[in-house]
Each structure stands twice: as structure tokens, then as C-alpha cells.
Amino acid sequence: MGSGLLHTVRASDHILAELTARVAELETERGLTLRLAQTDSLTGLVNRGAFTTELCQRLETARAKGRRLALFVVDLDRFKQLNDTLGHHAGDLFLAEIGERLRCDCGAGELVARLGGDEFALIADAGDGDISGRAERLLALLTQPHIIYGRAVSPGASVGVAVFPDDAGDAGDLQRFADMALYRVKTAGGRRWSAFDAELRDENERRRTLEAELRRAIPAGEIEPWFQPVVDSRDGRIVGVEVLARWRHPEQGLLTPAAFVPIAEELGLIGRIDEAVFEAGCRLAAPWVKDGLIEVVSFNVSPRDLLDPAFSRKLIGRLAKTDLPATALTVEITETFLLQDMALSRRHIERLNAKGVRIALDDFGTGYSNLRALMHLPIQTVKLDRSLICDVASDPKVAKLVASVLHAARALGVRIVAEGVEEESQAIFLRASGCERMQGYWFARPMPADQMAMALRQSQAATPRVLTPEPQRRRASA
Ligand code: C2E
Ligand code: CA
Ligand code: CA
């Protein structure tokens, strides 16, 4: 071999070595990046994304080997309180401590993760027996107090469990079922663990059925608008209607929103329901406005709809396709959304106001920060919540509060509608306190369009009546 060739070989050796080193370096870097992408930075545990991937893989292995796996989901109780009282830094310290405890306690082959916030998860071998021992140990570990800033804190924890393959055959169901078990513990006060069981399986079936039925019901036109009169306090004349959704279920009969609005929100179907109710509601109520029978038609919108930046523009577009004048339309909004995103709320409200549409703040008196919304946003109407109205005639403190809210509203130029007026004494008090408008069972319950049309014609024919509400007449004739 000539020296030239030898030199070339040496040089290529050198290059090769350098290349190998560089590749190794890159791989470490990539590994590090990969690890960082899979790790929760606060606790050093696996994060949600990596956990889900890992869960799927482990389920495959378990399936192949005929093994059982348990998925535990953990949610700390009252963690928000700890955060609020001791500050976020203390909250972080506590989460890191919980992460450390879980990691140290983790058996061979087990995996712990932080799913986000104060939620953790554990995958463990379920063996042949029951998982209660493992669940008890997990709960005990989480309830031990921890010293932060010299104070012992123990917010406690709730745990939900589901087992593969006993409860579910795939990762999605397993997670959902463990969450359902956790949710049940949480709503019962927490500090316990619970396994997915027959009761939850039934609930899951019911939800599944409801979900499928709801998807079918919307295009089938089974969701319909009902109407509840809003009356003028001075003479009891009907001046407006609130449109309320009803589901005419083929087997279960008429369903109120409590039975389907929460699940529709969860499934992202509420927008379509609101749209259907709006379209049909406008079509039915526009002639009443045109004939001068009512001035106001109000609709409820879900806070979810309002998160859509195009919500107001879409609503204006939809309104233009109906015969309802914009000035007759009121959109009822709850404060939950308003305070979540003030800037977006303001944009929606201003866009609607510019067209002549009014905004009502719904369920006033139930939240903490209603006054803030009222002061900072251009709101035209406030709907006093039923919970305030029901004690207005019996509790002098509530009466004083309502009277001062009415006074403040007058000062701000905001109209008040009292909701849920069920008794004459309440109506008399509200009228005497200067509340302009009322709504409630005392006057009329929500009713379908044909009945509403009839009631309007009757109220037009009758001479103005001073609070001669329906139940009274019903009672008198009974
Ligand atoms: P809300 O907006 O506070 O509507 C008033 C609710 O109080 C209605 O219940 C009405 O029937 C009921 N109500 C009226 N007067 C009285 C009374 O004197 N006593 C009692 N106990 N209740 C009275 P409903 O129709 O079951 O609606 C419940 C909630 O569902 C509504 O509360 C509203 O938040 C929501 N909702 C109704 N329709 C729609 C809709 O089309 N879209 C959306 N997103 N939500 C809707
Ligand atoms: Ca409402
Ligand atoms: Ca309300």
C-alpha cells in the first residue's frame, strides 16, 4: 500500500470517527428533545401526550399476553384553594412533591404521569385479584400532609379506576370510564377512590344513546322553540317572550333543556341547537312583533357559542334571513362567558348593539362578578335570577338587596326583568319596588307556539288587567 493511499485511508477514518461522533451527538440532542417533549417540566413525570401513547402500547402488550391492567386517574381535592391562599409557587411546590411521591412509590412496570393541572394518572398491573389494595395505597400516599412555608397542607385526593379488559377494551374507553368513576367521587365530596361499575356502565349506555338520539333529533326537527311571556309589571300586559328549547323526544316525550343542553355542550352540538331554535323561534314570533302584539323576543345562547369570534357576525347574518326586526331581538348571555373573555364579549356586544340588537345579562344574582360585567359592558337588560325572587317577599334582607339592585339598574339606565315569579306576594313587591317587567309561573309557564299565539290574541282583546295572573284564574275556577 503506497503512503498516499494510507494517508487517504487515515483521513477517511478520521472523517468517519468525526461523523460517528456527530451522529451520536445529534441522537443525544434528539433524544433530549424527545424526552423534553414527553416530560412534564414541573414534576419530571411523563406528560399527557406521552402517557396516552404509552397506554395504547401497554394495552396491546396486555392483550397479547392475556394480562389485566388498571388505569388510575387522580385529581387533587381543593387544590385551587391551596393555590389561592398560599400562592402559585406553593401550589407548584406541592405538585412537585406529589409527583415525587408517586414516582418513589411506583412499582416495577408501573407508569405515573401528570396529565395537567392537578391531575395525575397511574398504569399498574391488575394481576388476577382486585385492585382495591393498590387504590388504598395510592390514596393514603396522596393524603399525607406536606409542609410548605412551615405549614402542613393536605388537600386530599380523589381517585377513579377502570380495568382492562374487564371494563373496557381500548384506551379511549378506559380513560373515559376511569374519569367517570373519578367524577362520581368528586361530586360526592372527594377523598375516596371508586372503580368503574355497573351503575356507571348504565349511565354510560344512557349517555351513548342520548348522544346518538340528539345527533338524529336536530336535523329531524325534534328540537322546538317554546315561549314564556314577559309581562309589563304595571298592567300585566304581555310585552315580550323568552324562547326556550324543548326536545320532543319520540319515546320519552317532551324534554327540558336540563336533560339535553349539558350533553349537547359537551358534544359541541349546542351551536346547532341554538341555531335551530333561533331560526324556528324567529319564524314563529316575527308575526307577533309585526302585528304589534309583543316588542321583545329573547333567545338564550350558550357560553360555548360566544367563544366563536364569528358568533355575532353569524347571528346577524341569520337574523337577516328572518322577518324579525333586529330592534325586537334580545340575546340573553350569562356572566360566565362575559368575564372569561371581556374583549371578545365587548366585540360581540358592540357588533350586535350596532344593529339594534339588545343584550340581557341572564341569571343576575347567581355569580360573584355580575356587577363587574354590568359596569364594564354595554348591557341593556338584566334578568334577576329566580333564586333572589323566591325569597323576596319572605326575607327582608333579600328584599332590601333586590330593591337596591333595582335602584342601581335605574341609575345605569338598564331594564330589569324579574324571573321565576311564582307568587302574588312577589309580584306585588317587585311592582312596588319599580321592577318594570316580570316573568314566571305566576303569569304563565313556557308554552308551544300555537298556545302562545292564542294567549297573545286574548291578551290583545282583553282590557289591560292589573296582575290577574293565570294560576289565580285557574285556582279560582278549580
Ligand atoms: P334560563 O335562561 O334561566 O330560563 C328560565 C328557566 O326558568 C326556564 O327553564 C323556565 O321554564 C324556568 N322558569 C320560568 N319561570 C319560572 C318559575 O316561575 N318558576 C320556576 N321554577 N321556573 C321558571 P327551562 O326552559 O327548563 O330552561 C332552563 C335553561 O336552559 C334556561 O335557563 C337556559 O339557560 C337554557 N336554555 C333554554 N333554552 C335554550 C336554548 O335554546 N339554547 C341554550 N343555549 N340554552 C337554553
Ligand atoms: Ca334566559
Ligand atoms: Ca335566567
Short mmCIF file of N, CA and C and ligand atoms in Angstrom, two decimals, residues 223 226 228 242-246 256-258 260-261 265 270 273-274 277-278 299-303 305 332 334 362-363 383 385-386 419-423 426 439-446, ligand 1:
data_model
loop_
_atom_site.label_atom_id
_atom_site.label_comp_id
_atom_site.label_asym_id
_atom_site.label_seq_id
_atom_site.Cartn_x
_atom_site.Cartn_y
_atom_site.Cartn_z
N ILE A 223 -86.14 19.37 17.95
CA ILE A 223 -85.88 20.44 18.92
C ILE A 223 -86.75 21.63 18.50
N TRP A 226 -90.17 26.87 22.53
CA TRP A 226 -91.36 27.16 23.33
C TRP A 226 -91.23 28.62 23.77
N GLN A 228 -92.18 31.71 26.71
CA GLN A 228 -92.72 32.12 28.00
C GLN A 228 -92.93 33.64 27.97
N GLU A 242 -89.69 34.97 26.04
CA GLU A 242 -88.38 34.33 26.04
C GLU A 242 -88.54 33.00 25.34
N VAL A 243 -87.65 32.73 24.39
CA VAL A 243 -87.72 31.48 23.63
C VAL A 243 -86.89 30.42 24.36
N LEU A 244 -87.51 29.28 24.65
CA LEU A 244 -86.83 28.22 25.40
C LEU A 244 -86.89 26.91 24.61
N ALA A 245 -85.77 26.22 24.54
CA ALA A 245 -85.70 25.00 23.74
C ALA A 245 -86.42 23.84 24.41
N ARG A 246 -87.10 23.04 23.63
CA ARG A 246 -87.70 21.79 24.10
C ARG A 246 -87.40 20.70 23.08
N THR A 256 -86.95 18.97 28.80
CA THR A 256 -86.50 20.36 29.03
C THR A 256 -84.97 20.43 28.86
N PRO A 257 -84.43 21.64 28.74
CA PRO A 257 -83.00 21.77 28.46
C PRO A 257 -82.09 21.04 29.44
N ALA A 258 -82.51 20.92 30.70
CA ALA A 258 -81.64 20.25 31.68
C ALA A 258 -81.28 18.84 31.23
N PHE A 260 -80.82 17.83 28.08
CA PHE A 260 -80.02 17.69 26.86
C PHE A 260 -79.02 18.82 26.60
N VAL A 261 -79.19 19.99 27.23
CA VAL A 261 -78.24 21.08 26.94
C VAL A 261 -76.81 20.75 27.44
N GLU A 265 -73.65 20.57 24.92
CA GLU A 265 -72.48 21.44 25.04
C GLU A 265 -71.21 20.61 24.99
N ILE A 270 -74.33 22.20 20.75
CA ILE A 270 -75.19 23.26 21.25
C ILE A 270 -75.38 24.37 20.21
N ILE A 273 -78.15 23.41 18.00
CA ILE A 273 -79.44 23.52 18.68
C ILE A 273 -79.88 24.98 18.75
N ASP A 274 -78.95 25.83 19.17
CA ASP A 274 -79.28 27.26 19.27
C ASP A 274 -79.71 27.82 17.91
N VAL A 277 -83.27 26.56 17.15
CA VAL A 277 -84.25 27.25 17.99
C VAL A 277 -84.40 28.69 17.51
N PHE A 278 -83.29 29.29 17.14
CA PHE A 278 -83.32 30.68 16.69
C PHE A 278 -84.12 30.82 15.39
N PHE A 299 -83.64 35.29 23.13
CA PHE A 299 -83.08 33.95 22.93
C PHE A 299 -81.92 33.74 23.89
N ASN A 300 -81.72 32.46 24.27
CA ASN A 300 -80.56 32.11 25.08
C ASN A 300 -79.45 31.61 24.18
N VAL A 301 -78.23 31.99 24.47
CA VAL A 301 -77.12 31.40 23.74
C VAL A 301 -76.14 30.80 24.74
N SER A 302 -75.53 29.72 24.31
CA SER A 302 -74.59 29.02 25.18
C SER A 302 -73.28 29.80 25.24
N PRO A 303 -72.65 29.83 26.42
CA PRO A 303 -71.34 30.47 26.52
C PRO A 303 -70.35 29.90 25.50
N ASP A 305 -71.02 29.02 22.39
CA ASP A 305 -71.22 29.70 21.10
C ASP A 305 -70.45 31.01 21.08
N GLU A 332 -79.77 36.72 25.36
CA GLU A 332 -79.51 36.53 26.79
C GLU A 332 -78.19 35.80 26.98
N THR A 334 -75.04 34.69 29.88
CA THR A 334 -74.68 34.59 31.30
C THR A 334 -73.28 35.15 31.51
N ASP A 362 -78.17 37.38 31.89
CA ASP A 362 -79.08 36.37 32.43
C ASP A 362 -78.63 35.91 33.82
N ASP A 363 -79.57 35.37 34.59
CA ASP A 363 -79.28 34.77 35.90
C ASP A 363 -78.55 35.73 36.83
N LYS A 383 -81.60 40.23 33.89
CA LYS A 383 -82.65 39.31 34.33
C LYS A 383 -82.33 38.83 35.74
N ASP A 385 -82.32 36.72 38.83
CA ASP A 385 -82.48 35.28 38.94
C ASP A 385 -83.57 34.86 39.91
N ARG A 386 -84.16 33.71 39.60
CA ARG A 386 -85.23 33.14 40.40
C ARG A 386 -84.84 32.97 41.87
N GLU A 419 -87.21 37.21 37.04
CA GLU A 419 -87.53 35.86 36.56
C GLU A 419 -88.10 35.01 37.68
N GLY A 420 -88.85 33.99 37.31
CA GLY A 420 -89.29 32.99 38.29
C GLY A 420 -90.25 33.55 39.32
N VAL A 421 -91.11 34.48 38.91
CA VAL A 421 -92.13 35.00 39.82
C VAL A 421 -93.23 33.94 39.92
N GLU A 422 -93.36 33.38 41.12
CA GLU A 422 -94.29 32.26 41.28
C GLU A 422 -95.48 32.61 42.17
N GLU A 423 -95.36 33.72 42.92
CA GLU A 423 -96.43 34.05 43.86
C GLU A 423 -96.84 35.51 43.74
N GLN A 426 -94.75 38.09 45.60
CA GLN A 426 -93.50 38.50 44.93
C GLN A 426 -93.80 39.56 43.87
N GLN A 439 -91.54 37.78 34.77
CA GLN A 439 -91.70 36.53 34.02
C GLN A 439 -91.78 35.43 35.06
N GLY A 440 -92.64 34.47 34.88
CA GLY A 440 -92.70 33.37 35.85
C GLY A 440 -94.00 32.62 35.80
N TYR A 441 -94.02 31.49 36.53
CA TYR A 441 -95.18 30.61 36.51
C TYR A 441 -96.45 31.32 36.99
N TRP A 442 -96.29 32.35 37.82
CA TRP A 442 -97.45 33.10 38.30
C TRP A 442 -98.23 33.69 37.13
N PHE A 443 -97.51 34.07 36.10
CA PHE A 443 -98.17 34.64 34.92
C PHE A 443 -98.46 33.56 33.89
N ALA A 444 -97.43 32.82 33.53
CA ALA A 444 -97.61 31.74 32.56
C ALA A 444 -96.36 30.89 32.49
N ARG A 445 -96.54 29.60 32.27
CA ARG A 445 -95.42 28.69 32.04
C ARG A 445 -95.02 28.76 30.57
N PRO A 446 -93.83 28.27 30.23
CA PRO A 446 -93.48 28.21 28.82
C PRO A 446 -94.51 27.37 28.07
P1 C2E B 1 -83.00 30.44 31.84
O1 C2E B 1 -82.49 31.21 30.69
O2 C2E B 1 -82.74 31.00 33.20
O3 C2E B 1 -84.55 30.25 31.57
C1 C2E B 1 -85.52 30.35 32.56
C2 C2E B 1 -85.91 28.99 33.06
O4 C2E B 1 -86.73 29.13 34.21
C3 C2E B 1 -86.73 28.18 32.07
O5 C2E B 1 -86.42 26.82 32.27
C4 C2E B 1 -88.15 28.45 32.52
O6 C2E B 1 -89.05 27.45 32.15
C5 C2E B 1 -87.95 28.48 34.02
N1 C2E B 1 -88.97 29.25 34.71
C6 C2E B 1 -89.62 30.34 34.27
N2 C2E B 1 -90.46 30.81 35.20
C7 C2E B 1 -90.34 30.02 36.28
C8 C2E B 1 -90.94 30.00 37.58
O7 C2E B 1 -91.77 30.80 37.93
N3 C2E B 1 -90.55 29.02 38.41
C9 C2E B 1 -89.62 28.08 38.07
N4 C2E B 1 -89.30 27.15 38.95
N5 C2E B 1 -89.03 28.08 36.86
C10 C2E B 1 -89.38 29.03 35.97
P2 C2E B 1 -86.11 25.85 31.08
O8 C2E B 1 -86.99 26.14 29.93
O9 C2E B 1 -86.08 24.47 31.65
O10 C2E B 1 -84.65 26.29 30.66
C11 C2E B 1 -83.58 26.09 31.51
C12 C2E B 1 -82.32 26.74 30.99
O11 C2E B 1 -81.88 26.14 29.78
C13 C2E B 1 -82.53 28.20 30.63
O12 C2E B 1 -82.43 28.95 31.82
C14 C2E B 1 -81.41 28.45 29.67
O13 C2E B 1 -80.22 28.75 30.35
C15 C2E B 1 -81.26 27.11 28.99
N6 C2E B 1 -81.88 27.17 27.65
C16 C2E B 1 -83.20 27.15 27.34
N7 C2E B 1 -83.36 27.22 26.01
C17 C2E B 1 -82.11 27.32 25.46
C18 C2E B 1 -81.61 27.42 24.12
O14 C2E B 1 -82.32 27.47 23.12
N8 C2E B 1 -80.26 27.49 23.98
C19 C2E B 1 -79.41 27.45 25.05
N9 C2E B 1 -78.10 27.53 24.82
N10 C2E B 1 -79.85 27.35 26.30
C20 C2E B 1 -81.18 27.28 26.51
#
